Amino acid sequence: MSDHASKAFPVSWDQFHRDCRALAWRLSAAGPFDALVAITRGGLVPAAIVARELGIRTIETVCIASYHDYETQGGLQVLKGVSDAVLNLGDGAKVLVIDDLVDTGKTAKEVRDMLPNAHFATIYAKPLGRPLVDTYVTEVSQDTWIYFPWDMGLAFQEPLATGQRG
């Protein structure tokens, strides 16, 4: 792990699914929502689960690149904005924005500028970005690096006792 994060937080598919359903349960009181906007790519999986749980059928994406090397957050690049169909829903108050994580808040601020009245929800939140999110499930420290299940694969792990044989 690089110096940018001193704590690892690996998340399994099972845990991520449970966390997404917990987010949907929290959001059920804030709705109903006319549309859901997933921030790609990290928001795609939680958006699918939340949309299913809440019965949301209008699903849009906003495509923003920020982690260019999977280790450090770089400058933001908006690859695709929100569609006119979603922007024309009124003031955006019935639009739900979903991402996997709010870290520094740069991506969240960019999307907030596009949809200022939308309800912004993430699975995980770090302290710098937390003020930009309306609903989240788990807060982690700023120096924690979250390993999402789609970023990991199964691999053999040496037993701890292996290095202790004499």
Coordinates of N, CA and C in Angstrom, one line a residue:
M1 N 0.8 -1.2 0.0 CA 0.0 0.0 0.0 C 0.9 1.2 0.0
S2 N 0.5 2.3 -0.7 CA 1.3 3.5 -0.8 C 1.1 4.3 0.5
D3 N 1.9 5.4 0.5 CA 1.9 6.3 1.7 C 0.6 7.1 1.8
H4 N -0.2 7.2 0.8 CA -1.4 8.0 0.9 C -2.5 7.5 1.8
A5 N -2.4 6.2 2.2 CA -3.4 5.7 3.1 C -2.7 4.6 4.0
S6 N -2.8 4.8 5.3 CA -2.1 3.9 6.2 C -3.0 2.8 6.7
K7 N -4.3 2.8 6.4 CA -5.2 1.8 6.8 C -5.9 1.2 5.7
A8 N -5.9 -0.1 5.7 CA -6.7 -0.9 4.6 C -8.0 -1.3 5.1
F9 N -9.0 -1.1 4.2 CA -10.4 -1.5 4.6 C -10.9 -2.4 3.4
P10 N -10.6 -3.7 3.4 CA -11.2 -4.5 2.3 C -12.6 -4.8 2.5
V11 N -13.4 -4.7 1.4 CA -14.8 -4.9 1.5 C -15.2 -6.1 0.5
S12 N -15.8 -7.1 1.0 CA -16.2 -8.3 0.2 C -17.5 -8.0 -0.5
W13 N -17.8 -8.8 -1.5 CA -19.1 -8.6 -2.2 C -20.3 -8.7 -1.3
D14 N -20.3 -9.7 -0.3 CA -21.4 -9.8 0.6 C -21.5 -8.6 1.5
Q15 N -20.4 -8.1 2.0 CA -20.5 -6.9 2.8 C -21.0 -5.7 2.0
F16 N -20.5 -5.5 0.8 CA -20.9 -4.4 0.0 C -22.4 -4.5 -0.3
H17 N -22.9 -5.7 -0.6 CA -24.3 -5.8 -0.9 C -25.2 -5.5 0.3
R18 N -24.7 -5.9 1.5 CA -25.4 -5.6 2.8 C -25.4 -4.0 3.0
D19 N -24.3 -3.4 2.7 CA -24.1 -2.0 2.9 C -25.0 -1.2 1.9
C20 N -25.1 -1.7 0.7 CA -26.0 -1.1 -0.3 C -27.5 -1.2 0.1
R21 N -27.9 -2.3 0.6 CA -29.2 -2.5 1.1 C -29.5 -1.6 2.3
A22 N -28.5 -1.5 3.2 CA -28.7 -0.6 4.3 C -28.8 0.9 3.9
L23 N -28.1 1.3 2.8 CA -28.3 2.6 2.3 C -29.7 2.8 1.7
A24 N -30.2 1.8 1.0 CA -31.5 1.9 0.4 C -32.6 2.0 1.5
W25 N -32.4 1.3 2.6 CA -33.3 1.3 3.7 C -33.3 2.8 4.3
R26 N -32.2 3.4 4.5 CA -32.1 4.7 5.0 C -32.7 5.7 4.0
L27 N -32.5 5.5 2.7 CA -33.1 6.4 1.7 C -34.6 6.3 1.5
S28 N -35.2 5.1 1.9 CA -36.6 4.9 1.7 C -37.4 6.0 2.3
A29 N -37.0 6.6 3.4 CA -37.7 7.7 4.1 C -37.5 9.0 3.4
A30 N -36.4 9.1 2.6 CA -36.1 10.4 2.0 C -36.9 10.6 0.6
G31 N -37.3 9.4 0.1 CA -38.0 9.4 -1.3 C -39.4 9.8 -1.2
P32 N -40.2 9.5 -2.3 CA -39.7 8.8 -3.5 C -38.9 9.7 -4.4
F33 N -38.1 9.0 -5.2 CA -37.2 9.7 -6.2 C -37.7 9.4 -7.6
D34 N -37.7 10.4 -8.4 CA -38.1 10.3 -9.8 C -37.0 9.7 -10.7
A35 N -35.7 9.9 -10.3 CA -34.6 9.4 -11.1 C -33.4 9.2 -10.1
L36 N -32.5 8.3 -10.6 CA -31.3 8.0 -9.9 C -30.1 8.3 -10.9
V37 N -29.1 9.0 -10.4 CA -27.9 9.3 -11.1 C -26.7 8.6 -10.5
A38 N -26.1 7.7 -11.2 CA -24.9 7.0 -10.7 C -23.7 7.7 -11.2
I39 N -22.8 7.9 -10.2 CA -21.5 8.5 -10.6 C -20.6 7.3 -11.0
T40 N -20.1 7.3 -12.2 CA -19.3 6.2 -12.7 C -17.8 6.5 -12.3
R41 N -17.2 5.3 -12.1 CA -17.7 3.9 -12.2 C -18.1 3.4 -10.9
G42 N -17.6 3.9 -9.8 CA -17.8 3.3 -8.5 C -19.3 3.3 -8.1
G43 N -20.1 4.2 -8.6 CA -21.5 4.3 -8.2 C -22.4 3.4 -9.0
L44 N -21.9 2.7 -10.0 CA -22.7 1.8 -10.8 C -23.3 0.6 -10.0
V45 N -22.5 -0.1 -9.3 CA -23.0 -1.3 -8.5 C -24.0 -0.9 -7.4
P46 N -23.6 0.1 -6.6 CA -24.6 0.5 -5.6 C -25.8 1.1 -6.2
A47 N -25.7 1.8 -7.3 CA -26.9 2.3 -7.9 C -27.9 1.3 -8.4
A48 N -27.3 0.2 -8.9 CA -28.2 -0.9 -9.4 C -29.0 -1.5 -8.2
I49 N -28.3 -1.7 -7.1 CA -28.9 -2.3 -5.9 C -29.9 -1.4 -5.3
V50 N -29.6 -0.1 -5.1 CA -30.5 0.9 -4.5 C -31.7 1.1 -5.4
A51 N -31.5 1.2 -6.8 CA -32.6 1.3 -7.7 C -33.6 0.1 -7.6
R52 N -33.1 -1.1 -7.5 CA -33.9 -2.2 -7.3 C -34.7 -2.2 -6.0
E53 N -34.0 -1.8 -4.9 CA -34.7 -1.8 -3.6 C -35.8 -0.7 -3.5
L54 N -35.5 0.4 -4.2 CA -36.4 1.5 -4.1 C -37.4 1.6 -5.2
G55 N -37.3 0.7 -6.2 CA -38.2 0.7 -7.4 C -38.0 1.9 -8.3
I56 N -36.8 2.4 -8.4 CA -36.5 3.5 -9.3 C -36.1 2.9 -10.7
R57 N -36.8 3.4 -11.7 CA -36.6 2.9 -13.1 C -35.9 3.8 -14.0
T58 N -35.9 5.1 -13.7 CA -35.1 6.1 -14.5 C -33.7 6.2 -13.9
I59 N -32.7 5.7 -14.6 CA -31.4 5.6 -14.1 C -30.5 6.3 -15.2
E60 N -29.7 7.2 -14.7 CA -28.8 8.0 -15.5 C -27.4 7.9 -15.0
T61 N -26.4 8.3 -15.7 CA -25.0 8.3 -15.2 C -24.4 9.7 -15.5
V62 N -23.5 10.0 -14.6 CA -22.6 11.1 -14.8 C -21.2 10.5 -14.7
C63 N -20.4 10.8 -15.7 CA -19.1 10.1 -15.8 C -18.0 11.1 -15.5
I64 N -17.3 10.8 -14.4 CA -16.2 11.7 -13.9 C -15.0 10.8 -13.6
A65 N -13.9 11.2 -14.1 CA -12.6 10.4 -13.8 C -11.9 11.3 -12.8
S66 N -11.5 10.6 -11.6 CA -10.7 11.3 -10.6 C -9.5 10.5 -10.2
Y67 N -9.7 9.1 -10.0 CA -8.5 8.3 -9.7 C -8.0 7.7 -10.9
H68 N -6.9 8.3 -11.4 CA -6.3 8.0 -12.7 C -5.4 6.8 -12.6
D69 N -4.8 6.5 -11.4 CA -3.9 5.4 -11.3 C -4.2 4.4 -10.2
Y70 N -5.5 4.5 -9.7 CA -6.0 3.6 -8.6 C -5.3 3.8 -7.3
E71 N -4.5 4.9 -7.2 CA -3.8 5.1 -5.9 C -4.0 6.6 -5.5
T72 N -3.9 7.5 -6.4 CA -4.0 8.9 -6.0 C -5.1 9.6 -6.8
Q73 N -5.7 10.5 -6.1 CA -6.8 11.2 -6.8 C -6.2 12.4 -7.5
G74 N -6.5 12.4 -8.8 CA -6.0 13.5 -9.7 C -7.0 14.5 -9.9
G75 N -6.7 15.3 -11.0 CA -7.7 16.3 -11.4 C -9.0 15.7 -11.9
L76 N -10.1 16.4 -11.7 CA -11.3 15.8 -12.2 C -11.5 16.1 -13.7
Q77 N -12.1 15.1 -14.4 CA -12.4 15.2 -15.8 C -13.8 14.7 -16.0
V78 N -14.7 15.6 -16.4 CA -16.1 15.2 -16.7 C -16.1 14.6 -18.1
L79 N -16.4 13.4 -18.1 CA -16.4 12.6 -19.4 C -17.8 12.7 -20.0
K80 N -18.9 12.7 -19.2 CA -20.3 12.8 -19.6 C -21.1 13.4 -18.5
G81 N -21.8 14.5 -18.8 CA -22.6 15.2 -17.9 C -24.0 14.4 -17.7
V82 N -24.8 15.0 -16.9 CA -26.2 14.5 -16.7 C -27.1 14.8 -17.9
S83 N -27.9 13.9 -18.3 CA -28.8 14.1 -19.5 C -29.8 15.3 -19.2
D84 N -30.2 15.9 -20.3 CA -31.2 16.9 -20.2 C -32.5 16.4 -19.6
A85 N -32.8 15.1 -19.9 CA -34.1 14.5 -19.3 C -34.1 14.6 -17.8
V86 N -32.9 14.4 -17.2 CA -32.9 14.4 -15.7 C -32.8 15.9 -15.3
L87 N -32.0 16.7 -16.0 CA -31.9 18.1 -15.6 C -33.2 18.8 -15.7
N88 N -34.1 18.3 -16.6 CA -35.4 19.0 -16.8 C -36.5 18.5 -15.8
L89 N -36.1 17.7 -14.8 CA -37.1 17.2 -13.9 C -37.5 18.2 -12.9
G90 N -37.0 19.4 -13.0 CA -37.4 20.5 -12.1 C -36.1 20.9 -11.4
D91 N -36.2 21.1 -10.1 CA -35.1 21.6 -9.3 C -34.2 20.5 -8.8
G92 N -34.5 19.2 -9.2 CA -33.6 18.1 -8.8 C -33.9 17.6 -7.5
A93 N -34.8 18.1 -6.8 CA -35.1 17.6 -5.4 C -35.5 16.2 -5.3
K94 N -36.1 15.6 -6.4 CA -36.5 14.2 -6.4 C -35.5 13.3 -7.2
V95 N -34.3 13.8 -7.3 CA -33.2 13.1 -8.0 C -32.3 12.5 -6.9
L96 N -31.9 11.3 -7.0 CA -31.0 10.6 -6.1 C -29.7 10.4 -6.8
V97 N -28.6 10.9 -6.2 CA -27.3 10.7 -6.7 C -26.5 9.6 -5.9
I98 N -26.0 8.6 -6.5 CA -25.3 7.5 -5.8 C -23.8 7.4 -6.2
D99 N -23.0 7.3 -5.2 CA -21.6 6.9 -5.5 C -21.1 5.9 -4.4
D100 N -20.0 5.2 -4.7 CA -19.6 4.3 -3.7 C -18.9 5.0 -2.5
L101 N -18.2 6.1 -2.7 CA -17.4 6.7 -1.7 C -17.4 8.2 -1.9
V102 N -17.4 9.0 -0.9 CA -17.0 10.4 -0.9 C -15.7 10.5 -0.2
D103 N -14.7 11.0 -0.8 CA -13.3 11.0 -0.3 C -13.0 12.5 0.1
T104 N -12.4 13.2 -0.8 CA -12.1 14.6 -0.6 C -13.3 15.5 -0.8
G105 N -14.3 15.0 -1.5 CA -15.5 15.8 -1.9 C -15.4 16.5 -3.2
K106 N -14.3 16.4 -3.9 CA -14.1 17.1 -5.2 C -15.2 16.6 -6.2
T107 N -15.3 15.3 -6.4 CA -16.3 14.7 -7.3 C -17.7 15.1 -6.8
A108 N -18.0 15.0 -5.6 CA -19.3 15.4 -5.0 C -19.7 16.8 -5.3
K109 N -18.7 17.7 -5.2 CA -18.9 19.1 -5.4 C -19.2 19.3 -6.9
E110 N -18.5 18.7 -7.8 CA -18.8 18.8 -9.2 C -20.2 18.4 -9.6
V111 N -20.7 17.3 -9.0 CA -22.0 16.8 -9.3 C -23.0 17.7 -8.6
R112 N -22.7 18.2 -7.4 CA -23.6 19.1 -6.7 C -23.9 20.3 -7.5
D113 N -22.8 20.8 -8.2 CA -23.0 22.0 -9.1 C -23.9 21.7 -10.2
M114 N -24.0 20.4 -10.7 CA -24.9 20.1 -11.8 C -26.3 19.9 -11.3
L115 N -26.4 19.3 -10.1 CA -27.8 19.0 -9.5 C -27.8 19.5 -8.0
P116 N -27.9 20.8 -7.8 CA -27.7 21.4 -6.5 C -28.8 20.9 -5.5
N117 N -29.9 20.5 -5.9 CA -31.0 20.1 -4.9 C -31.2 18.6 -4.8
A118 N -30.3 17.8 -5.5 CA -30.5 16.4 -5.5 C -30.1 15.8 -4.1
H119 N -30.5 14.6 -3.8 CA -30.2 13.9 -2.6 C -28.9 13.1 -2.9
F120 N -27.8 13.4 -2.2 CA -26.6 12.7 -2.5 C -26.3 11.7 -1.5
A121 N -26.1 10.4 -1.9 CA -25.9 9.3 -1.0 C -24.7 8.5 -1.5
T122 N -23.9 8.0 -0.5 CA -22.8 7.1 -0.7 C -22.8 6.0 0.3
I123 N -22.1 4.9 0.0 CA -21.9 3.8 0.9 C -20.9 4.2 2.0
Y124 N -19.8 4.7 1.6 CA -18.7 5.1 2.5 C -18.4 6.6 2.4
A125 N -18.0 7.2 3.5 CA -17.7 8.6 3.6 C -16.5 8.8 4.4
K126 N -15.6 9.7 3.9 CA -14.4 10.2 4.6 C -14.7 11.6 5.1
P127 N -14.1 12.0 6.2 CA -14.4 13.3 6.8 C -14.4 14.5 5.9
L128 N -13.4 14.6 5.0 CA -13.3 15.8 4.1 C -14.5 15.9 3.2
G129 N -15.1 14.8 2.7 CA -16.2 14.8 1.8 C -17.6 14.7 2.5
R130 N -17.6 14.2 3.7 CA -18.9 14.0 4.4 C -19.9 15.1 4.4
P131 N -19.4 16.4 4.5 CA -20.4 17.5 4.5 C -21.2 17.6 3.2
L132 N -20.7 17.0 2.1 CA -21.4 17.1 0.8 C -22.4 16.0 0.6
V133 N -22.5 15.1 1.5 CA -23.3 13.9 1.4 C -24.5 14.0 2.3
D134 N -25.7 13.7 1.8 CA -26.9 13.7 2.6 C -27.1 12.4 3.4
T135 N -26.8 11.3 2.8 CA -26.9 10.0 3.5 C -25.7 9.1 3.1
Y136 N -25.2 8.4 4.1 CA -24.2 7.4 3.9 C -24.3 6.3 5.0
V137 N -23.6 5.2 4.8 CA -23.7 4.1 5.7 C -22.6 4.1 6.7
T138 N -21.3 4.1 6.2 CA -20.2 4.0 7.1 C -19.2 5.1 6.9
E139 N -18.7 5.7 8.0 CA -17.6 6.6 7.9 C -16.3 6.0 8.2
V140 N -15.3 6.3 7.4 CA -13.9 5.8 7.6 C -13.0 7.0 7.7
S141 N -11.9 6.8 8.3 CA -10.9 7.9 8.5 C -10.4 8.3 7.1
Q142 N -9.9 9.5 7.0 CA -9.3 10.1 5.8 C -8.1 9.3 5.3
D143 N -7.4 8.7 6.2 CA -6.2 7.9 5.8 C -6.5 6.4 5.5
T144 N -7.8 6.1 5.4 CA -8.1 4.7 5.1 C -8.3 4.5 3.5
W145 N -7.8 3.4 3.0 CA -7.9 3.1 1.6 C -8.9 1.9 1.5
I146 N -10.0 2.2 0.9 CA -11.1 1.1 0.7 C -10.8 0.3 -0.5
Y147 N -10.7 -1.0 -0.3 CA -10.5 -2.0 -1.4 C -11.8 -2.6 -1.7
F148 N -12.4 -2.1 -2.8 CA -13.7 -2.6 -3.2 C -13.6 -4.0 -3.8
P149 N -14.7 -4.8 -3.8 CA -14.6 -6.1 -4.3 C -14.2 -6.2 -5.8
W150 N -14.6 -5.3 -6.6 CA -14.3 -5.3 -8.0 C -12.8 -5.0 -8.3
D151 N -12.1 -4.5 -7.2 CA -10.7 -4.2 -7.4 C -9.8 -5.3 -6.9
M152 N -10.4 -6.4 -6.4 CA -9.6 -7.5 -5.7 C -9.9 -8.8 -6.4
G153 N -9.0 -9.7 -6.2 CA -9.2 -11.1 -6.7 C -8.8 -12.0 -5.6
L154 N -9.2 -13.3 -5.7 CA -8.8 -14.3 -4.7 C -7.4 -14.7 -5.0
A155 N -6.6 -14.8 -3.9 CA -5.2 -15.2 -4.0 C -4.8 -16.0 -2.8
F156 N -3.9 -16.9 -2.9 CA -3.4 -17.6 -1.8 C -2.7 -16.7 -0.8
Q157 N -2.9 -16.9 0.5 CA -2.3 -16.2 1.5 C -1.4 -17.1 2.4
E158 N -0.2 -16.8 2.5 CA 0.7 -17.7 3.4 C 0.1 -17.7 4.8
P159 N 0.1 -18.8 5.5 CA -0.3 -18.9 6.9 C 0.7 -18.0 7.7
L160 N 0.2 -17.4 8.8 CA 1.0 -16.6 9.6 C 2.2 -17.4 10.2
A161 N 1.9 -18.7 10.5 CA 2.9 -19.6 11.2 C 4.0 -19.9 10.2
T162 N 3.9 -19.8 9.0 CA 4.9 -20.1 8.0 C 6.2 -19.4 8.3
G163 N 6.2 -18.2 8.6 CA 7.4 -17.4 8.9 C 7.9 -17.7 10.3
Q164 N 7.3 -18.4 11.1 CA 7.7 -18.7 12.5 C 8.4 -20.0 12.7
R165 N 8.5 -20.8 11.6 CA 9.1 -22.1 11.8 C 10.6 -21.9 11.9
G166 N 11.2 -22.7 12.8 CA 12.6 -22.5 13.0 C 13.4 -23.7 12.6

